Amino acid sequence: MRLFTVGPVMMFPEVLEASGRQLPYFRTEEFSKMMLESESMLKGLLGAGPDYRTAFLTASGTGAMEAAVAGLFSASDRLLVVAGGGFGRRFGEICDVHGISHDDIVLPFGKKLEASDLDPFRDEEYAGLLVNMDETSTGQLYDIRMLSDFCRSKGTLLVVDAISAFLADPIDMRRDGIDVLITSSQKALSLAPGISIVVLSRDAYEGRLLRNDSHLYYLDLKRHIKDQERGQTPFTPAVGTLIELNVALRSIRDAGIDDVVARTARLAAYFRKGAAERGIRMPDYPLSNAVTPLIFDSGAYGVFERLRKEYGVTVTPSGGDLRDRLLRVGHMGNLSEEDYDVLFKALDDVLGRRFWML
Ligand SMILES: *Cc1c(COP(=O)(O)O)cnc(C)c1O
């Protein structure tokens, strides 16, 4: 089985080994120590200062998106949302459920986010800007520095969903002016699903989170952050995934995050070169290293099914309007150039002469 998906992804041997063991009880000093170590390693990898706060939620990435939006903002706030695909629209839907008004920067498929897209919103006031650094549904990598300059000039909080960008693309919270960052266990961290993480700058924590009355119980970031001060969580966490997280963070720290990002970038470049040689169409907008979208005139979903059933390789299908037009090939996790050679062979078989018609 080979997964070129965007989560879960192929896992690394040291994580697989850790995940096969009996789980320990977690209200212990040892567990707390591990959690504090994980927090400190994570902050180091993210360019977050020691005064930044971290919440480890037992939830999928969407749970962390909701915890951040509903925890930081209220119905009296107005937000700006980059709606360039399914995950951007999800931010808007979360705002709607919580009665938070928002303006959307709507990008039709294929459109690059540019400074001029911000122009209509420059004179408006926004409490926060919500963006998915890599909009995984299209693979577009947004220019976070451009967005953080926009936010800084207006005193707007920048909330970045880096769920698929963390470890795939360079990120540094302080350098890039990111106030709140969200990530999740099953993407480039290459762990089991179950843990999502929210990291907040001191300003976001003290200036916004502590002052906002959220109507959340399980997903209340204040509670999670308070308990994490002593390495604990308010409720039973996904203990196994947190242990895997500690193992993975150590190995990323030891390898060096720049090397980890460079490795993903190398795999993405290898695949994109081979796809271009085969005449497969890819978008013109800037791409994250996490995933490569392949554009079809039609029949994309059928290609996904044949690859999986006949060749044992799973790429990522798309939903909604893009179901038959877009496949996405992931570069996160334990993959090598040889794995892409296997994928190319399968693609050559399945697409056959169709290449030359695309
Ligand atoms: C995967 C992903 C999510 C979260 O999806 P879940 O299924 O809730 O884990 C959110 N945003 C982006 C950009 C993602 O890639």
Short mmCIF file of C-alpha atoms and ligand atoms in Angstrom, two decimals:
data_model
loop_
_atom_site.label_atom_id
_atom_site.label_comp_id
_atom_site.label_asym_id
_atom_site.label_seq_id
_atom_site.Cartn_x
_atom_site.Cartn_y
_atom_site.Cartn_z
CA MET A 1 0.00 0.00 0.00
CA ARG A 2 1.29 3.42 -0.95
CA LEU A 3 -0.45 6.58 0.18
CA PHE A 4 0.02 9.82 -1.75
CA THR A 5 -2.78 11.29 0.30
CA VAL A 6 -2.96 14.42 2.43
CA GLY A 7 -3.61 12.60 5.68
CA PRO A 8 -3.25 10.07 7.06
CA VAL A 9 0.06 9.69 5.24
CA MET A 10 2.82 7.04 5.19
CA MET A 11 4.24 6.82 8.70
CA PHE A 12 7.91 6.55 9.73
CA PRO A 13 9.33 3.38 11.40
CA GLU A 14 10.12 5.07 14.73
CA VAL A 15 6.51 6.26 15.02
CA LEU A 16 5.08 2.88 14.01
CA GLU A 17 7.20 1.27 16.67
CA ALA A 18 5.95 3.68 19.34
CA SER A 19 2.34 3.20 18.30
CA GLY A 20 2.39 -0.57 18.84
CA ARG A 21 2.93 -0.33 22.61
CA GLN A 22 0.62 -0.47 25.65
CA LEU A 23 -0.59 3.04 26.49
CA PRO A 24 0.37 4.42 29.90
CA TYR A 25 -1.89 6.25 32.35
CA PHE A 26 -1.52 9.96 31.72
CA ARG A 27 -2.11 11.79 35.01
CA THR A 28 1.51 11.27 35.95
CA GLU A 29 4.69 13.27 36.24
CA GLU A 30 6.26 11.35 33.36
CA PHE A 31 3.44 12.21 30.99
CA SER A 32 3.50 15.89 32.05
CA LYS A 33 7.22 16.01 31.47
CA MET A 34 6.80 14.58 27.99
CA MET A 35 4.07 17.12 27.14
CA LEU A 36 6.18 20.06 28.32
CA GLU A 37 9.08 18.76 26.26
CA SER A 38 6.82 18.40 23.21
CA GLU A 39 5.57 21.96 23.63
CA SER A 40 9.07 23.32 23.84
CA MET A 41 10.30 21.36 20.80
CA LEU A 42 7.25 22.42 18.80
CA LYS A 43 7.73 26.09 19.62
CA GLY A 44 11.36 25.79 18.57
CA LEU A 45 10.33 24.35 15.20
CA LEU A 46 7.71 27.06 14.67
CA GLY A 47 9.87 30.05 15.56
CA ALA A 48 7.51 30.74 18.46
CA GLY A 49 8.84 32.56 21.52
CA PRO A 50 8.95 30.99 25.00
CA ASP A 51 6.07 33.29 25.98
CA TYR A 52 3.79 31.75 23.33
CA ARG A 53 1.05 29.41 24.57
CA THR A 54 0.06 26.00 23.28
CA ALA A 55 -3.14 23.96 23.40
CA PHE A 56 -3.12 20.24 22.52
CA LEU A 57 -6.66 19.28 21.55
CA THR A 58 -7.93 15.78 21.01
CA ALA A 59 -9.76 16.60 17.81
CA SER A 60 -9.23 16.62 14.08
CA GLY A 61 -7.90 19.80 12.50
CA THR A 62 -11.38 21.24 12.11
CA GLY A 63 -11.84 21.06 15.88
CA ALA A 64 -8.80 23.30 16.28
CA MET A 65 -10.11 25.70 13.61
CA GLU A 66 -13.38 25.97 15.54
CA ALA A 67 -11.63 26.31 18.92
CA ALA A 68 -9.53 29.18 17.55
CA VAL A 69 -12.33 31.05 15.79
CA ALA A 70 -14.91 30.71 18.58
CA GLY A 71 -12.31 31.18 21.31
CA LEU A 72 -10.74 34.35 19.94
CA PHE A 73 -13.73 36.13 18.43
CA SER A 74 -17.34 36.87 19.24
CA ALA A 75 -20.50 38.04 17.50
CA SER A 76 -19.43 41.68 17.83
CA ASP A 77 -16.32 41.07 15.72
CA ARG A 78 -15.97 41.10 11.97
CA LEU A 79 -13.44 38.82 10.26
CA LEU A 80 -11.84 38.57 6.84
CA VAL A 81 -11.56 35.07 5.38
CA VAL A 82 -9.44 33.92 2.44
CA ALA A 83 -11.93 31.64 0.69
CA GLY A 84 -9.86 29.97 -1.99
CA GLY A 85 -11.22 26.44 -1.65
CA GLY A 86 -12.89 23.95 0.64
CA PHE A 87 -10.84 24.71 3.74
CA GLY A 88 -11.20 28.48 3.39
CA ARG A 89 -14.96 28.06 3.02
CA ARG A 90 -14.89 25.88 6.16
CA PHE A 91 -13.54 28.85 8.14
CA GLY A 92 -16.52 30.87 6.86
CA GLU A 93 -18.97 28.12 7.87
CA ILE A 94 -17.49 28.01 11.37
CA CYS A 95 -17.98 31.79 11.66
CA ASP A 96 -21.60 31.40 10.50
CA VAL A 97 -22.38 28.75 13.11
CA HIS A 98 -20.98 31.00 15.83
CA GLY A 99 -22.74 34.13 14.58
CA ILE A 100 -19.49 35.90 13.68
CA SER A 101 -19.80 38.11 10.59
CA HIS A 102 -17.15 37.83 7.91
CA ASP A 103 -16.15 39.18 4.53
CA ASP A 104 -14.65 36.68 2.13
CA ILE A 105 -11.86 37.07 -0.39
CA VAL A 106 -13.29 34.61 -2.89
CA LEU A 107 -10.79 33.06 -5.28
CA PRO A 108 -12.22 30.99 -8.12
CA PHE A 109 -10.23 27.82 -8.87
CA GLY A 110 -6.99 28.71 -10.64
CA LYS A 111 -6.75 32.30 -9.34
CA LYS A 112 -3.61 33.30 -7.43
CA LEU A 113 -4.08 35.41 -4.28
CA GLU A 114 -2.50 38.81 -5.03
CA ALA A 115 -2.13 42.12 -3.20
CA SER A 116 -4.87 43.63 -5.38
CA ASP A 117 -7.34 41.06 -3.95
CA LEU A 118 -6.89 42.80 -0.58
CA ASP A 119 -7.61 46.30 -1.95
CA PRO A 120 -11.41 46.23 -1.48
CA PHE A 121 -10.85 45.47 2.21
CA ARG A 122 -8.06 47.91 3.10
CA ASP A 123 -10.31 50.58 4.58
CA GLU A 124 -12.45 48.17 6.60
CA GLU A 125 -11.82 47.12 10.18
CA TYR A 126 -11.33 43.46 11.00
CA ALA A 127 -10.66 41.78 14.33
CA GLY A 128 -9.00 38.88 12.56
CA LEU A 129 -7.94 37.42 9.23
CA LEU A 130 -8.40 33.67 8.76
CA VAL A 131 -6.30 31.86 6.17
CA ASN A 132 -5.20 28.31 5.34
CA MET A 133 -1.51 28.79 4.53
CA ASP A 134 -1.72 25.88 2.10
CA GLU A 135 -5.33 25.63 0.90
CA THR A 136 -5.02 21.85 0.68
CA SER A 137 -8.06 21.47 -1.59
CA THR A 138 -6.20 23.31 -4.39
CA GLY A 139 -2.59 23.17 -3.14
CA GLN A 140 -2.23 26.96 -3.36
CA LEU A 141 0.43 28.32 -0.99
CA TYR A 142 -0.55 31.84 0.06
CA ASP A 143 1.92 34.63 0.62
CA ILE A 144 1.76 34.87 4.42
CA ARG A 145 4.12 37.86 4.58
CA MET A 146 1.79 39.83 2.32
CA LEU A 147 -1.13 38.94 4.60
CA SER A 148 0.76 39.72 7.79
CA ASP A 149 1.79 43.14 6.43
CA PHE A 150 -1.89 43.80 5.69
CA CYS A 151 -2.86 42.68 9.21
CA ARG A 152 -0.14 44.64 10.96
CA SER A 153 -1.13 47.88 9.24
CA LYS A 154 -4.67 47.45 10.61
CA GLY A 155 -4.14 45.83 14.02
CA THR A 156 -5.83 42.67 12.74
CA LEU A 157 -5.02 39.31 14.33
CA LEU A 158 -3.57 36.83 11.79
CA VAL A 159 -4.86 33.28 12.31
CA VAL A 160 -3.08 30.74 10.11
CA ASP A 161 -4.26 27.20 9.54
CA ALA A 162 -0.91 25.56 8.75
CA ILE A 163 -2.32 22.05 9.05
CA SER A 164 -0.77 20.88 5.79
CA ALA A 165 1.95 23.54 5.50
CA PHE A 166 3.78 22.83 8.77
CA LEU A 167 6.93 20.80 7.90
CA ALA A 168 6.18 21.06 4.17
CA ASP A 169 6.78 24.79 3.70
CA PRO A 170 9.01 27.19 5.68
CA ILE A 171 7.15 28.79 8.61
CA ASP A 172 8.39 31.02 11.39
CA MET A 173 5.68 32.55 13.56
CA ARG A 174 7.69 35.56 14.70
CA ARG A 175 9.38 36.32 11.39
CA ASP A 176 6.14 35.84 9.44
CA GLY A 177 3.98 37.78 11.89
CA ILE A 178 1.62 34.87 12.61
CA ASP A 179 -0.39 35.47 15.80
CA VAL A 180 -2.17 32.12 15.97
CA LEU A 181 -1.09 28.91 14.23
CA ILE A 182 -3.03 25.68 13.90
CA THR A 183 -1.63 22.27 12.97
CA SER A 184 -2.67 18.65 13.20
CA SER A 185 -1.15 15.20 13.71
CA GLN A 186 -2.13 13.38 10.52
CA LYS A 187 -0.55 15.67 7.91
CA ALA A 188 3.19 16.26 7.54
CA LEU A 189 3.76 15.21 11.15
CA SER A 190 2.82 11.76 9.76
CA LEU A 191 1.09 10.49 12.91
CA ALA A 192 -2.26 8.91 13.58
CA PRO A 193 -5.16 11.39 13.45
CA GLY A 194 -6.43 12.64 16.79
CA ILE A 195 -4.31 15.56 17.96
CA SER A 196 -4.59 19.14 16.78
CA ILE A 197 -2.53 21.98 18.13
CA VAL A 198 -3.11 25.71 18.48
CA VAL A 199 -0.12 27.98 19.23
CA LEU A 200 -0.82 31.60 20.27
CA SER A 201 1.47 34.59 20.61
CA ARG A 202 1.40 36.44 23.90
CA ASP A 203 -0.68 39.21 22.30
CA ALA A 204 -3.20 36.73 20.94
CA TYR A 205 -3.42 34.98 24.30
CA GLU A 206 -3.52 37.96 26.64
CA GLY A 207 -5.01 40.53 24.32
CA ARG A 208 -7.71 38.42 22.75
CA LEU A 209 -8.28 34.92 24.12
CA LEU A 210 -8.38 35.85 27.81
CA ARG A 211 -10.68 38.80 27.12
CA ASN A 212 -13.16 36.95 24.95
CA ASP A 213 -16.17 35.13 26.38
CA SER A 214 -16.33 31.98 24.34
CA HIS A 215 -19.28 29.64 24.42
CA LEU A 216 -17.19 26.52 24.31
CA TYR A 217 -16.67 23.79 26.85
CA TYR A 218 -14.69 20.86 25.42
CA LEU A 219 -12.84 23.05 22.91
CA ASP A 220 -12.17 25.93 25.33
CA LEU A 221 -8.57 26.96 24.59
CA LYS A 222 -8.22 28.80 27.90
CA ARG A 223 -8.70 25.58 29.83
CA HIS A 224 -6.36 23.62 27.59
CA ILE A 225 -3.64 26.25 27.83
CA LYS A 226 -3.96 26.55 31.59
CA ASP A 227 -3.60 22.79 32.04
CA GLN A 228 -0.73 22.59 29.54
CA GLU A 229 1.22 24.94 31.82
CA ARG A 230 1.80 21.79 33.90
CA GLY A 231 1.87 19.41 30.92
CA GLN A 232 -1.69 18.19 31.26
CA THR A 233 -4.98 18.31 29.34
CA PRO A 234 -8.44 18.96 30.84
CA PHE A 235 -9.89 15.70 29.47
CA THR A 236 -8.53 12.31 28.42
CA PRO A 237 -6.34 13.05 25.39
CA ALA A 238 -5.41 10.76 22.51
CA VAL A 239 -2.54 9.45 24.65
CA GLY A 240 -1.10 7.29 21.89
CA THR A 241 -0.96 10.10 19.35
CA LEU A 242 0.68 12.40 21.91
CA ILE A 243 3.38 9.79 22.50
CA GLU A 244 3.90 9.48 18.74
CA LEU A 245 4.07 13.29 18.57
CA ASN A 246 6.89 13.37 21.10
CA VAL A 247 8.83 10.74 19.12
CA ALA A 248 8.30 12.62 15.84
CA LEU A 249 9.25 16.02 17.27
CA ARG A 250 12.50 14.61 18.61
CA SER A 251 13.42 13.12 15.28
CA ILE A 252 12.52 16.35 13.41
CA ARG A 253 14.53 18.40 15.89
CA ASP A 254 17.51 16.07 15.47
CA ALA A 255 17.28 16.10 11.67
CA GLY A 256 16.78 19.89 11.60
CA ILE A 257 13.51 21.35 10.35
CA ASP A 258 15.15 22.95 7.32
CA ASP A 259 16.24 19.51 6.15
CA VAL A 260 12.76 18.09 6.75
CA VAL A 261 11.17 20.88 4.68
CA ALA A 262 13.88 20.51 2.00
CA ARG A 263 13.17 16.79 1.73
CA THR A 264 9.46 17.42 1.08
CA ALA A 265 10.38 20.13 -1.42
CA ARG A 266 12.68 17.69 -3.23
CA LEU A 267 9.97 15.05 -3.50
CA ALA A 268 7.47 17.63 -4.76
CA ALA A 269 9.96 18.84 -7.40
CA TYR A 270 10.72 15.26 -8.48
CA PHE A 271 7.04 14.48 -8.96
CA ARG A 272 6.24 17.78 -10.69
CA LYS A 273 9.08 17.30 -13.17
CA GLY A 274 7.84 13.82 -14.09
CA ALA A 275 4.24 14.99 -14.34
CA ALA A 276 5.23 17.89 -16.60
CA GLU A 277 7.24 15.54 -18.84
CA ARG A 278 4.08 13.50 -19.25
CA GLY A 279 2.12 16.55 -20.28
CA ILE A 280 -0.08 16.49 -17.19
CA ARG A 281 -1.53 19.89 -16.44
CA MET A 282 -0.81 21.58 -13.11
CA PRO A 283 -1.94 24.98 -11.80
CA ASP A 284 0.00 28.23 -12.39
CA TYR A 285 -0.47 29.62 -8.88
CA PRO A 286 2.25 29.09 -6.21
CA LEU A 287 2.12 25.53 -4.84
CA SER A 288 2.78 24.21 -1.37
CA ASN A 289 5.38 21.45 -1.14
CA ALA A 290 2.72 19.36 0.60
CA VAL A 291 0.67 18.45 -2.44
CA THR A 292 0.54 18.68 -6.24
CA PRO A 293 -2.83 19.12 -7.96
CA LEU A 294 -3.28 17.44 -11.35
CA ILE A 295 -5.88 19.01 -13.62
CA PHE A 296 -8.05 16.83 -15.86
CA ASP A 297 -10.67 17.78 -18.40
CA SER A 298 -12.82 14.99 -17.00
CA GLY A 299 -12.65 11.54 -15.38
CA ALA A 300 -10.33 12.39 -12.48
CA TYR A 301 -12.31 10.37 -9.94
CA GLY A 302 -12.21 7.28 -12.16
CA VAL A 303 -8.41 7.56 -12.35
CA PHE A 304 -8.25 7.68 -8.54
CA GLU A 305 -10.34 4.50 -8.32
CA ARG A 306 -8.30 2.57 -10.88
CA LEU A 307 -4.98 3.57 -9.27
CA ARG A 308 -6.21 2.38 -5.89
CA LYS A 309 -7.92 -0.84 -6.94
CA GLU A 310 -5.60 -2.04 -9.70
CA TYR A 311 -2.22 -0.68 -8.57
CA GLY A 312 -2.51 -0.25 -4.77
CA VAL A 313 -1.54 3.42 -4.95
CA THR A 314 -3.85 5.96 -3.34
CA VAL A 315 -3.77 9.56 -4.50
CA THR A 316 -6.18 12.14 -3.11
CA PRO A 317 -9.46 12.68 -4.92
CA SER A 318 -11.29 15.99 -4.80
CA GLY A 319 -14.83 16.85 -3.80
CA GLY A 320 -17.61 19.06 -5.05
CA ASP A 321 -17.16 20.80 -8.39
CA LEU A 322 -13.60 19.53 -8.72
CA ARG A 323 -14.43 15.82 -8.28
CA ASP A 324 -13.83 14.94 -11.91
CA ARG A 325 -11.30 17.67 -12.64
CA LEU A 326 -8.69 17.43 -9.90
CA LEU A 327 -6.53 14.77 -8.30
CA ARG A 328 -4.01 15.70 -5.66
CA VAL A 329 -0.72 13.90 -5.10
CA GLY A 330 0.70 14.28 -1.61
CA HIS A 331 4.38 14.68 -0.70
CA MET A 332 4.06 14.43 3.07
CA GLY A 333 5.16 11.45 5.12
CA ASN A 334 7.50 8.53 4.56
CA LEU A 335 7.83 8.63 0.76
CA SER A 336 10.83 8.37 -1.54
CA GLU A 337 11.59 8.98 -5.20
CA GLU A 338 11.13 5.23 -5.80
CA ASP A 339 7.55 5.54 -4.56
CA TYR A 340 6.92 8.21 -7.19
CA ASP A 341 8.45 5.97 -9.85
CA VAL A 342 5.82 3.36 -8.91
CA LEU A 343 3.12 6.02 -9.15
CA PHE A 344 4.38 7.17 -12.56
CA LYS A 345 4.27 3.63 -13.88
CA ALA A 346 0.70 3.19 -12.67
CA LEU A 347 -0.29 6.60 -14.09
CA ASP A 348 1.31 5.71 -17.44
CA ASP A 349 -0.77 2.53 -17.55
CA VAL A 350 -4.04 4.08 -16.46
CA LEU A 351 -3.80 7.26 -18.52
CA GLY A 352 -2.14 5.61 -21.50
CA ARG A 353 -2.57 7.66 -24.61
CA ARG A 354 -4.81 10.08 -22.74
CA PHE A 355 -1.68 12.02 -21.73
CA TRP A 356 -1.32 13.46 -25.12
CA MET A 357 -4.91 14.62 -25.18
CA LEU A 358 -4.78 16.58 -21.92
C1 LIG B 1 -6.57 18.55 6.68
C2 LIG B 1 -6.86 19.97 6.83
C3 LIG B 1 -7.75 20.45 7.80
C4 LIG B 1 -8.41 19.60 8.82
O1 LIG B 1 -9.17 18.55 8.41
P1 LIG B 1 -9.66 17.47 9.48
O2 LIG B 1 -10.27 16.44 8.62
O3 LIG B 1 -10.63 18.14 10.38
O4 LIG B 1 -8.43 17.02 10.22
C5 LIG B 1 -7.93 21.80 7.90
N1 LIG B 1 -7.31 22.66 7.09
C6 LIG B 1 -6.45 22.24 6.15
C7 LIG B 1 -5.76 23.27 5.30
C8 LIG B 1 -6.19 20.89 5.98
O5 LIG B 1 -5.32 20.47 5.06
#
